mmCIF file of C-alpha atoms in Angstrom:
data_model
loop_
_atom_site.group_PDB
_atom_site.id
_atom_site.type_symbol
_atom_site.label_atom_id
_atom_site.label_comp_id
_atom_site.label_asym_id
_atom_site.label_seq_id
_atom_site.Cartn_x
_atom_site.Cartn_y
_atom_site.Cartn_z
ATOM 1 C CA MET A 1 -25.326 43.844 -117.982
ATOM 2 C CA THR A 2 -27.419 45.219 -115.102
ATOM 3 C CA ILE A 3 -27.017 45.242 -111.579
ATOM 4 C CA ASP A 4 -28.968 42.565 -109.740
ATOM 5 C CA LEU A 5 -30.949 44.511 -106.953
ATOM 6 C CA LYS A 6 -33.093 41.815 -104.990
ATOM 7 C CA SER A 7 -35.261 44.266 -103.306
ATOM 8 C CA MET A 8 -35.321 47.528 -101.142
ATOM 9 C CA GLY A 9 -33.585 46.822 -98.022
ATOM 10 C CA TYR A 10 -33.668 49.873 -95.461
ATOM 11 C CA VAL A 11 -34.639 53.463 -95.657
ATOM 12 C CA ARG A 12 -32.613 56.202 -93.433
ATOM 13 C CA VAL A 13 -33.863 59.967 -92.669
ATOM 14 C CA THR A 14 -32.345 62.481 -91.015
ATOM 15 C CA SER A 15 -34.745 64.859 -88.722
ATOM 16 C CA THR A 16 -34.796 67.835 -86.311
ATOM 17 C CA ASP A 17 -37.595 66.276 -84.155
ATOM 18 C CA LEU A 18 -37.088 62.582 -83.026
ATOM 19 C CA GLU A 19 -39.432 62.691 -80.749
ATOM 20 C CA ALA A 20 -42.443 63.597 -83.464
ATOM 21 C CA TRP A 21 -40.774 60.574 -85.378
ATOM 22 C CA ARG A 22 -40.967 58.475 -82.345
ATOM 23 C CA THR A 23 -44.398 58.898 -81.982
ATOM 24 C CA PHE A 24 -45.491 58.783 -85.165
ATOM 25 C CA ALA A 25 -43.503 55.799 -86.199
ATOM 26 C CA GLU A 26 -44.980 53.999 -82.813
ATOM 27 C CA LYS A 27 -48.531 55.195 -82.432
ATOM 28 C CA VAL A 28 -49.318 55.719 -85.783
ATOM 29 C CA LEU A 29 -47.888 53.339 -87.957
ATOM 30 C CA GLY A 30 -47.111 50.651 -85.370
ATOM 31 C CA LEU A 31 -43.660 49.902 -86.236
ATOM 32 C CA VAL A 32 -41.890 47.960 -83.551
ATOM 33 C CA THR A 33 -38.798 49.537 -81.743
ATOM 34 C CA ALA A 34 -35.251 48.125 -82.420
ATOM 35 C CA LYS A 35 -31.917 48.521 -80.651
ATOM 36 C CA GLY A 36 -28.745 49.677 -82.674
ATOM 37 C CA PRO A 37 -25.273 50.803 -82.326
ATOM 38 C CA ASN A 38 -26.017 54.214 -81.915
ATOM 39 C CA PRO A 39 -27.986 55.745 -78.770
ATOM 40 C CA ASP A 40 -29.168 59.061 -80.688
ATOM 41 C CA HIS A 41 -30.723 57.271 -83.512
ATOM 42 C CA LEU A 42 -33.890 55.682 -83.543
ATOM 43 C CA TYR A 43 -34.054 52.120 -85.260
ATOM 44 C CA TYR A 44 -37.136 50.352 -86.699
ATOM 45 C CA ARG A 45 -37.968 46.951 -87.178
ATOM 46 C CA ILE A 46 -40.905 44.944 -89.874
ATOM 47 C CA ASP A 47 -39.896 41.661 -89.884
ATOM 48 C CA GLU A 48 -36.716 39.955 -89.160
ATOM 49 C CA VAL A 49 -33.973 42.183 -90.382
ATOM 50 C CA SER A 50 -32.475 43.999 -87.274
ATOM 51 C CA ALA A 51 -33.753 47.274 -88.850
ATOM 52 C CA ARG A 52 -35.738 48.833 -91.696
ATOM 53 C CA LEU A 53 -36.145 52.311 -90.813
ATOM 54 C CA VAL A 54 -33.606 54.709 -88.918
ATOM 55 C CA ILE A 55 -33.976 57.997 -87.754
ATOM 56 C CA GLU A 56 -30.973 59.959 -86.910
ATOM 57 C CA PRO A 57 -30.428 63.808 -85.872
ATOM 58 C CA GLY A 58 -29.770 66.176 -88.534
ATOM 59 C CA GLU A 59 -29.879 69.769 -89.732
ATOM 60 C CA VAL A 60 -33.047 69.422 -91.858
ATOM 61 C CA ASP A 61 -36.267 66.687 -92.135
ATOM 62 C CA GLN A 62 -35.169 64.502 -95.430
ATOM 63 C CA LEU A 63 -34.812 61.173 -96.643
ATOM 64 C CA ALA A 64 -30.677 60.534 -96.414
ATOM 65 C CA CYS A 65 -30.789 57.527 -98.353
ATOM 66 C CA VAL A 66 -32.334 53.956 -99.852
ATOM 67 C CA GLY A 67 -30.184 50.979 -99.269
ATOM 68 C CA TRP A 68 -30.763 48.472 -101.711
ATOM 69 C CA GLU A 69 -29.679 44.666 -101.388
ATOM 70 C CA VAL A 70 -27.498 42.507 -103.184
ATOM 71 C CA ALA A 71 -26.872 38.664 -103.002
ATOM 72 C CA ASP A 72 -23.413 38.795 -101.921
ATOM 73 C CA HIS A 73 -19.859 40.164 -102.237
ATOM 74 C CA THR A 74 -19.475 38.830 -105.851
ATOM 75 C CA ALA A 75 -23.299 40.625 -106.842
ATOM 76 C CA LEU A 76 -21.533 43.799 -104.830
ATOM 77 C CA ALA A 77 -18.399 43.912 -106.890
ATOM 78 C CA GLU A 78 -19.927 43.434 -109.864
ATOM 79 C CA ALA A 79 -21.976 46.183 -109.169
ATOM 80 C CA ARG A 80 -19.185 48.369 -108.451
ATOM 81 C CA GLU A 81 -17.833 47.289 -111.914
ATOM 82 C CA HIS A 82 -20.473 48.019 -113.705
ATOM 83 C CA LEU A 83 -21.567 52.162 -111.916
ATOM 84 C CA GLU A 84 -17.335 52.932 -112.373
ATOM 85 C CA LYS A 85 -17.669 51.743 -115.971
ATOM 86 C CA ALA A 86 -20.971 53.917 -116.402
ATOM 87 C CA GLY A 87 -19.148 56.564 -114.912
ATOM 88 C CA VAL A 88 -20.660 56.958 -111.325
ATOM 89 C CA GLU A 89 -18.968 58.029 -108.334
ATOM 90 C CA VAL A 90 -19.010 55.015 -105.985
ATOM 91 C CA GLU A 91 -17.648 55.059 -102.548
ATOM 92 C CA ASP A 92 -17.549 53.050 -100.057
ATOM 93 C CA GLY A 93 -18.659 52.328 -96.435
ATOM 94 C CA THR A 94 -16.587 53.066 -93.735
ATOM 95 C CA PRO A 95 -15.841 50.545 -90.962
ATOM 96 C CA GLU A 96 -18.234 52.796 -88.939
ATOM 97 C CA GLU A 97 -20.706 52.985 -91.400
ATOM 98 C CA LEU A 98 -20.866 49.450 -91.968
ATOM 99 C CA ALA A 99 -21.239 48.797 -88.492
ATOM 100 C CA GLU A 100 -24.052 51.014 -87.499
ATOM 101 C CA ARG A 101 -26.215 49.668 -90.569
ATOM 102 C CA ARG A 102 -24.933 45.691 -89.552
ATOM 103 C CA VAL A 103 -24.274 44.914 -92.661
ATOM 104 C CA GLN A 104 -21.022 42.950 -94.223
ATOM 105 C CA GLU A 105 -20.296 45.881 -97.302
ATOM 106 C CA MET A 106 -21.586 48.860 -98.797
ATOM 107 C CA LEU A 107 -21.149 50.825 -101.308
ATOM 108 C CA ARG A 108 -22.948 54.456 -101.793
ATOM 109 C CA PHE A 109 -23.232 56.629 -104.752
ATOM 110 C CA ARG A 110 -25.997 59.311 -105.975
ATOM 111 C CA ASP A 111 -28.104 58.997 -108.883
ATOM 112 C CA PRO A 112 -27.996 63.040 -111.649
ATOM 113 C CA PHE A 113 -30.718 64.102 -109.246
ATOM 114 C CA ASP A 114 -28.403 63.641 -105.978
ATOM 115 C CA ASN A 115 -30.654 61.001 -104.407
ATOM 116 C CA VAL A 116 -28.268 58.954 -102.690
ATOM 117 C CA PHE A 117 -28.321 54.793 -102.544
ATOM 118 C CA GLU A 118 -26.633 52.727 -100.810
ATOM 119 C CA LEU A 119 -25.979 48.855 -102.637
ATOM 120 C CA PHE A 120 -25.065 46.722 -99.487
ATOM 121 C CA HIS A 121 -25.463 42.284 -98.510
ATOM 122 C CA GLY A 122 -24.790 40.609 -95.297
ATOM 123 C CA ILE A 123 -27.759 42.529 -93.441
ATOM 124 C CA THR A 124 -28.431 41.233 -90.099
ATOM 125 C CA TYR A 125 -31.721 39.229 -89.011
ATOM 126 C CA GLU A 126 -33.203 38.771 -85.371
ATOM 127 C CA ARG A 127 -33.695 35.164 -83.927
ATOM 128 C CA ARG A 128 -36.922 37.449 -82.054
ATOM 129 C CA PRO A 129 -39.890 37.924 -84.564
ATOM 130 C CA ALA A 130 -41.014 41.275 -84.884
ATOM 131 C CA VAL A 131 -44.165 42.036 -83.148
ATOM 132 C CA SER A 132 -46.235 44.884 -83.832
ATOM 133 C CA PRO A 133 -47.482 46.683 -80.764
ATOM 134 C CA TYR A 134 -50.762 47.011 -83.219
ATOM 135 C CA GLY A 135 -50.565 43.051 -83.992
ATOM 136 C CA HIS A 136 -49.486 44.265 -87.711
ATOM 137 C CA THR A 137 -47.643 41.414 -90.150
ATOM 138 C CA PHE A 138 -45.760 43.820 -92.707
ATOM 139 C CA VAL A 139 -45.448 42.185 -96.221
ATOM 140 C CA THR A 140 -41.483 42.326 -97.178
ATOM 141 C CA GLY A 141 -39.453 38.752 -97.460
ATOM 142 C CA GLU A 142 -39.005 38.613 -101.186
ATOM 143 C CA GLN A 143 -40.681 41.848 -101.793
ATOM 144 C CA GLY A 144 -38.764 43.976 -99.318
ATOM 145 C CA MET A 145 -39.215 46.494 -97.166
ATOM 146 C CA GLY A 146 -41.950 48.403 -99.883
ATOM 147 C CA HIS A 147 -41.600 51.097 -102.650
ATOM 148 C CA VAL A 148 -40.433 54.450 -102.338
ATOM 149 C CA VAL A 149 -41.000 57.114 -104.691
ATOM 150 C CA ILE A 150 -38.216 59.984 -105.540
ATOM 151 C CA PRO A 151 -37.942 63.621 -106.892
ATOM 152 C CA VAL A 152 -36.474 63.956 -110.333
ATOM 153 C CA SER A 153 -35.497 66.775 -112.841
ATOM 154 C CA ASP A 154 -35.533 65.098 -116.268
ATOM 155 C CA ASP A 155 -37.867 61.722 -116.669
ATOM 156 C CA VAL A 156 -36.198 60.900 -119.547
ATOM 157 C CA GLU A 157 -32.989 60.810 -118.246
ATOM 158 C CA ALA A 158 -34.404 59.056 -114.811
ATOM 159 C CA LEU A 159 -35.699 56.091 -116.783
ATOM 160 C CA GLU A 160 -32.628 55.804 -118.751
ATOM 161 C CA PHE A 161 -30.622 55.648 -115.688
ATOM 162 C CA TYR A 162 -32.692 52.770 -113.069
ATOM 163 C CA ARG A 163 -33.240 51.093 -116.071
ATOM 164 C CA ASP A 164 -30.271 51.073 -118.280
ATOM 165 C CA THR A 165 -27.942 51.600 -115.250
ATOM 166 C CA LEU A 166 -29.447 50.343 -112.227
ATOM 167 C CA GLY A 167 -31.501 47.459 -113.683
ATOM 168 C CA PHE A 168 -34.921 47.644 -112.753
ATOM 169 C CA ARG A 169 -37.592 46.765 -114.862
ATOM 170 C CA LEU A 170 -40.566 49.166 -116.526
ATOM 171 C CA ARG A 171 -43.251 47.840 -114.460
ATOM 172 C CA ASP A 172 -46.307 50.920 -115.551
ATOM 173 C CA SER A 173 -46.368 54.616 -116.791
ATOM 174 C CA MET A 174 -48.785 57.899 -116.040
ATOM 175 C CA SER A 175 -48.714 60.663 -118.021
ATOM 176 C CA MET A 176 -49.528 64.002 -117.001
ATOM 177 C CA PRO A 177 -49.827 67.577 -117.833
ATOM 178 C CA GLY A 178 -46.140 69.345 -118.103
ATOM 179 C CA GLU A 179 -48.053 72.555 -116.257
ATOM 180 C CA PHE A 180 -47.426 70.475 -113.187
ATOM 181 C CA ALA A 181 -43.945 70.400 -113.214
ATOM 182 C CA GLY A 182 -43.792 73.960 -114.667
ATOM 183 C CA LYS A 183 -42.979 72.673 -118.186
ATOM 184 C CA GLU A 184 -44.876 74.240 -121.238
ATOM 185 C CA PRO A 185 -48.750 73.654 -121.885
ATOM 186 C CA GLY A 186 -49.347 70.559 -123.926
ATOM 187 C CA THR A 187 -46.176 69.082 -122.756
ATOM 188 C CA LYS A 188 -46.298 65.728 -120.952
ATOM 189 C CA ILE A 189 -44.482 64.253 -117.469
ATOM 190 C CA TRP A 190 -44.286 60.973 -116.387
ATOM 191 C CA LEU A 191 -44.495 59.279 -113.494
ATOM 192 C CA ARG A 192 -43.126 55.207 -114.059
ATOM 193 C CA PHE A 193 -42.846 52.769 -111.681
ATOM 194 C CA LEU A 194 -40.348 50.335 -111.858
ATOM 195 C CA GLY A 195 -39.631 47.105 -110.103
ATOM 196 C CA ILE A 196 -36.831 44.315 -109.519
ATOM 197 C CA ASN A 197 -39.369 41.828 -107.615
ATOM 198 C CA PRO A 198 -42.390 40.393 -107.557
ATOM 199 C CA ARG A 199 -43.660 43.847 -105.594
ATOM 200 C CA HIS A 200 -45.320 45.632 -108.090
ATOM 201 C CA HIS A 201 -42.894 48.188 -107.612
ATOM 202 C CA SER A 202 -40.067 48.772 -105.401
ATOM 203 C CA LEU A 203 -39.249 52.649 -107.185
ATOM 204 C CA ALA A 204 -40.808 54.999 -109.013
ATOM 205 C CA PHE A 205 -40.036 58.789 -109.958
ATOM 206 C CA LEU A 206 -42.324 61.780 -110.128
ATOM 207 C CA PRO A 207 -40.484 64.939 -112.068
ATOM 208 C CA PHE A 208 -40.993 67.405 -109.429
ATOM 209 C CA PRO A 209 -38.135 68.423 -107.156
ATOM 210 C CA ASN A 210 -39.188 68.907 -103.253
ATOM 211 C CA ASP A 211 -36.846 69.340 -100.248
ATOM 212 C CA SER A 212 -37.338 66.712 -98.558
ATOM 213 C CA LYS A 213 -35.906 64.471 -101.364
ATOM 214 C CA CYS A 214 -38.910 61.977 -101.099
ATOM 215 C CA VAL A 215 -42.378 62.415 -102.480
ATOM 216 C CA HIS A 216 -43.226 59.067 -100.254
ATOM 217 C CA ILE A 217 -42.229 55.727 -98.814
ATOM 218 C CA MET A 218 -45.103 52.406 -98.952
ATOM 219 C CA LEU A 219 -45.292 49.957 -96.126
ATOM 220 C CA GLU A 220 -47.702 47.066 -97.000
ATOM 221 C CA VAL A 221 -49.477 44.688 -94.152
ATOM 222 C CA ASP A 222 -51.151 41.692 -94.706
ATOM 223 C CA LYS A 223 -54.746 42.613 -93.493
ATOM 224 C CA LEU A 224 -57.430 45.496 -95.141
ATOM 225 C CA ASP A 225 -58.609 45.727 -91.000
ATOM 226 C CA ASP A 226 -55.200 46.888 -90.204
ATOM 227 C CA VAL A 227 -55.329 49.641 -92.805
ATOM 228 C CA GLY A 228 -58.147 50.583 -91.250
ATOM 229 C CA ARG A 229 -56.875 50.397 -87.752
ATOM 230 C CA ALA A 230 -53.638 52.519 -88.798
ATOM 231 C CA LEU A 231 -56.222 54.917 -90.469
ATOM 232 C CA GLU A 232 -58.438 55.767 -87.276
ATOM 233 C CA ARG A 233 -54.693 56.451 -85.350
ATOM 234 C CA VAL A 234 -53.835 59.069 -87.475
ATOM 235 C CA THR A 235 -57.117 60.885 -86.676
ATOM 236 C CA LYS A 236 -56.357 59.920 -82.825
ATOM 237 C CA HIS A 237 -52.347 61.219 -82.652
ATOM 238 C CA GLY A 238 -53.668 64.087 -84.719
ATOM 239 C CA ALA A 239 -51.235 63.052 -88.094
ATOM 240 C CA LYS A 240 -51.977 64.959 -91.363
ATOM 241 C CA LEU A 241 -53.953 62.409 -93.465
ATOM 242 C CA SER A 242 -52.388 63.642 -97.079
ATOM 243 C CA ALA A 243 -54.848 61.325 -99.014
ATOM 244 C CA THR A 244 -58.343 59.359 -98.262
ATOM 245 C CA LEU A 245 -58.199 55.698 -98.815
ATOM 246 C CA GLY A 246 -58.212 54.448 -102.120
ATOM 247 C CA ARG A 247 -57.571 51.706 -104.393
ATOM 248 C CA HIS A 248 -54.800 52.492 -106.882
ATOM 249 C CA MET A 249 -55.343 51.457 -110.873
ATOM 250 C CA ASN A 250 -51.335 50.002 -111.180
ATOM 251 C CA ASP A 251 -50.613 48.004 -108.203
ATOM 252 C CA GLU A 252 -53.742 47.528 -107.346
ATOM 253 C CA MET A 253 -52.943 48.845 -103.479
ATOM 254 C CA VAL A 254 -55.928 49.779 -101.317
ATOM 255 C CA SER A 255 -54.172 52.805 -98.750
ATOM 256 C CA PHE A 256 -54.193 55.793 -97.451
ATOM 257 C CA TYR A 257 -51.054 58.718 -97.017
ATOM 258 C CA VAL A 258 -50.456 60.194 -94.313
ATOM 259 C CA LYS A 259 -47.649 62.933 -93.957
ATOM 260 C CA SER A 260 -44.836 62.423 -91.921
ATOM 261 C CA PRO A 261 -42.264 64.476 -89.440
ATOM 262 C CA GLY A 262 -39.982 64.418 -92.597
ATOM 263 C CA GLY A 263 -42.396 66.458 -94.860
ATOM 264 C CA PHE A 264 -43.019 63.199 -97.400
ATOM 265 C CA ASP A 265 -46.095 61.116 -97.382
ATOM 266 C CA ILE A 266 -45.992 57.461 -95.738
ATOM 267 C CA GLU A 267 -48.058 55.528 -97.941
ATOM 268 C CA PHE A 268 -50.046 52.465 -95.161
ATOM 269 C CA GLY A 269 -51.423 49.935 -97.474
ATOM 270 C CA THR A 270 -52.769 46.129 -98.553
ATOM 271 C CA GLU A 271 -53.242 43.598 -101.340
ATOM 272 C CA GLY A 272 -50.581 44.850 -103.421
ATOM 273 C CA LEU A 273 -49.924 43.282 -106.719
ATOM 274 C CA GLN A 274 -47.527 40.751 -107.231
ATOM 275 C CA VAL A 275 -46.276 40.437 -110.635
ATOM 276 C CA ASP A 276 -44.480 37.400 -112.894
ATOM 277 C CA ASP A 277 -41.720 39.358 -115.394
ATOM 278 C CA GLN A 278 -42.092 36.342 -117.773
ATOM 279 C CA ARG A 279 -45.553 37.813 -118.663
ATOM 280 C CA TRP A 280 -45.901 41.280 -117.223
ATOM 281 C CA VAL A 281 -46.528 43.683 -120.170
ATOM 282 C CA ALA A 282 -46.244 47.623 -119.143
ATOM 283 C CA ARG A 283 -48.663 49.528 -119.870
ATOM 284 C CA GLU A 284 -50.046 53.390 -119.199
ATOM 285 C CA SER A 285 -52.822 54.219 -116.854
ATOM 286 C CA THR A 286 -55.188 56.734 -117.419
ATOM 287 C CA ALA A 287 -55.806 57.524 -113.555
ATOM 288 C CA VAL A 288 -54.101 57.097 -110.014
ATOM 289 C CA SER A 289 -56.978 55.364 -108.235
ATOM 290 C CA TYR A 290 -60.172 52.817 -109.133
ATOM 291 C CA TRP A 291 -61.302 54.576 -106.224
ATOM 292 C CA GLY A 292 -60.374 57.200 -103.600
ATOM 293 C CA HIS A 293 -57.502 58.767 -102.745
ATOM 294 C CA ASP A 294 -58.222 62.300 -102.633
ATOM 295 C CA PHE A 295 -55.214 64.109 -102.368
ATOM 296 C CA GLY A 296 -57.101 67.405 -101.716
ATOM 297 C CA VAL A 297 -58.002 66.018 -97.988
ATOM 298 C CA GLY A 298 -54.493 67.124 -96.833
ATOM 299 C CA GLN A 299 -54.833 70.995 -98.679
#
């Protein structure tokens, strides 16, 4: 038995500079401002869900948690039982947390690398459409908010936990020299890409811990022109480009990367690959991208 995760539902970030996030989220990414229960937090929509991204004041700049959606109460109860049998410590969301996230039920746990995950069901959605100030339409639906790449300290243990305990499905792998993560010359480390719905991957991990507890978060729009316009806004508003425009090999996303005020990157892209698990074959890609994606641009 594994957990029947449906999609990446939301992301919460702690920040020492909410105004920097306000400018970045609204002026660079073109997210839709939303109202929320806590006046001290920033809430952002990309679709009908009441809030996909929440920024809260904190003493550090980092990813606070990623919320993963399950179908209903029964699915959440089964997930709790499965986690507890696997030796994972689980805690319930408080009434205040449920009200702030606008979900019916939620539980929280940590992976073996201290990354915080929340499982939830019954999130609220709005009657008014989410209209980006720049006319973007974000790709969500059954594919969820996007994808997240998180840091781990052991790639073998990470694959076992996410695949065998949480139920993510391996979609693709890429090997890198072990020296990249401070390991012995001649060794390999693995960047793994895992999915739970038609989106090629909703989660990936890199064995290279960092202070922001996140490598990047990906948001997808439905038109290439909107990626180009967002790239122009990166320059206009003085954001730091982390990688030039390019097309990835594995998920075929045409995207660029920009540094967020949280210290991690946002990948902003389009044309992401959708897969059918009944026909998909996991393989090893030999390069990050078919073209572009110069990560040296931000150095």
